[in-house]
Short mmCIF file of C-alpha atoms in Angstrom, two decimals:
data_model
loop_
_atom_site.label_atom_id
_atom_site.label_comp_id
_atom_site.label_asym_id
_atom_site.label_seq_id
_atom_site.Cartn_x
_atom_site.Cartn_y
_atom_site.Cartn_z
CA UNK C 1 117.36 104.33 71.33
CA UNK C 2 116.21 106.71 68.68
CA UNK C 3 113.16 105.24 68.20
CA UNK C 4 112.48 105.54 72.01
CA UNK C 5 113.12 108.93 71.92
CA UNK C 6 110.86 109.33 69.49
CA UNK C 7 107.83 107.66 71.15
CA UNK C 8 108.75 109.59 74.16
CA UNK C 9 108.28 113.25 72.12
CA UNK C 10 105.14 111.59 70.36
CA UNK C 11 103.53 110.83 73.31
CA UNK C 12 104.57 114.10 74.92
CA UNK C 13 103.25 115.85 72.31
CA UNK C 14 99.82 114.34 71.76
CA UNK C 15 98.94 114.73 75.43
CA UNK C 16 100.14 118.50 75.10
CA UNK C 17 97.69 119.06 71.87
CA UNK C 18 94.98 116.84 73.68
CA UNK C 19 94.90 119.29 76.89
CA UNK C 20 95.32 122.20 74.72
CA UNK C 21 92.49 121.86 72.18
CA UNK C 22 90.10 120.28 75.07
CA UNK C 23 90.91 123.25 77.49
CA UNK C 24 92.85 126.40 75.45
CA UNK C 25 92.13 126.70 72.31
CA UNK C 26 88.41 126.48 70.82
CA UNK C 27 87.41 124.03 68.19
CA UNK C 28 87.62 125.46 64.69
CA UNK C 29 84.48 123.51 63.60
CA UNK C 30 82.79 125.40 66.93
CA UNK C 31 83.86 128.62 65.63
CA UNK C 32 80.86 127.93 63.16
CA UNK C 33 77.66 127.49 64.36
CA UNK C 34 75.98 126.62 60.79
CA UNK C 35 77.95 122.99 60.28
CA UNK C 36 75.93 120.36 61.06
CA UNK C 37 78.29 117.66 59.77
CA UNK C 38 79.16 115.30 62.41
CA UNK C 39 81.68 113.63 60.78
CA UNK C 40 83.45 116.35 60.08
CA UNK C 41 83.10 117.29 64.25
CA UNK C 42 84.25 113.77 65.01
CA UNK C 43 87.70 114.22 62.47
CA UNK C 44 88.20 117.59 63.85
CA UNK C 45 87.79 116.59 67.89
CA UNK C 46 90.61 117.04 70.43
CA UNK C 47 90.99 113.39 70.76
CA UNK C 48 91.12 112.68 66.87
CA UNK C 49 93.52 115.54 66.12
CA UNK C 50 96.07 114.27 69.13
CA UNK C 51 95.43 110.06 68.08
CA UNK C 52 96.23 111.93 64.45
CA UNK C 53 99.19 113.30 65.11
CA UNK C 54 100.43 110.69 67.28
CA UNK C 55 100.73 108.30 64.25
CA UNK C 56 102.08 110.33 62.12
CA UNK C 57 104.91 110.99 64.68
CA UNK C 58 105.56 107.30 65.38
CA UNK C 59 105.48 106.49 61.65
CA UNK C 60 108.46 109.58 61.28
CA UNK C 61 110.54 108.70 64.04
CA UNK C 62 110.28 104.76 63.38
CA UNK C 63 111.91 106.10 59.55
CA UNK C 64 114.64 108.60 61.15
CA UNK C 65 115.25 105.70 63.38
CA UNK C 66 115.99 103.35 60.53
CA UNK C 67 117.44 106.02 58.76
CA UNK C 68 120.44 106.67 61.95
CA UNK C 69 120.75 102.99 62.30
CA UNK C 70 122.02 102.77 59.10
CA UNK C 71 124.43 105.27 59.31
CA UNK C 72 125.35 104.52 62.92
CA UNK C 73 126.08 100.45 61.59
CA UNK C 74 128.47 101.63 58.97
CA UNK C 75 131.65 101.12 59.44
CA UNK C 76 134.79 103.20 58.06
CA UNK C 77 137.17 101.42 56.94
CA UNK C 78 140.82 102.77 56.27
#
């Protein structure tokens, strides 16, 4: 259940920062018209920075997930 939760804010999340970067907020690598590294545009996209930190919020939430299970499957004893 936790870790569902979890996917559900990651998801929720990523599409926020996905609509936000593409439509609110300029690139930073825009900002500067000088850089003509395009690997450095393709890491720094609006699609790359959502994907981004959509892994790192399933990776988190499947370790608090593990993390309440084992709490949640102890039992106390008296």
């Amino acid at each position: 259940m936790s870790f569902a939760v979890g996917l559900i804010s990651a998801l929720l999340l990523s599409l926020f920062l996905l609509v936000v970067y593409s439509f609110v907020i300029e690139s930073r690598v825009d900002l500067f018209g000088n850089i003509d590294n395009e690997k450095l545009q393709r890491f720094m996209s609006p699609r790359a920075i959502s994907l981004s930190m959509f892994i790192i919020n399933i990776t988190l939430s499947f370790i608090y997930s593990l993390i309440i299970a084992i709490f949640a499957k102890r039992k106390i004893k008296e």
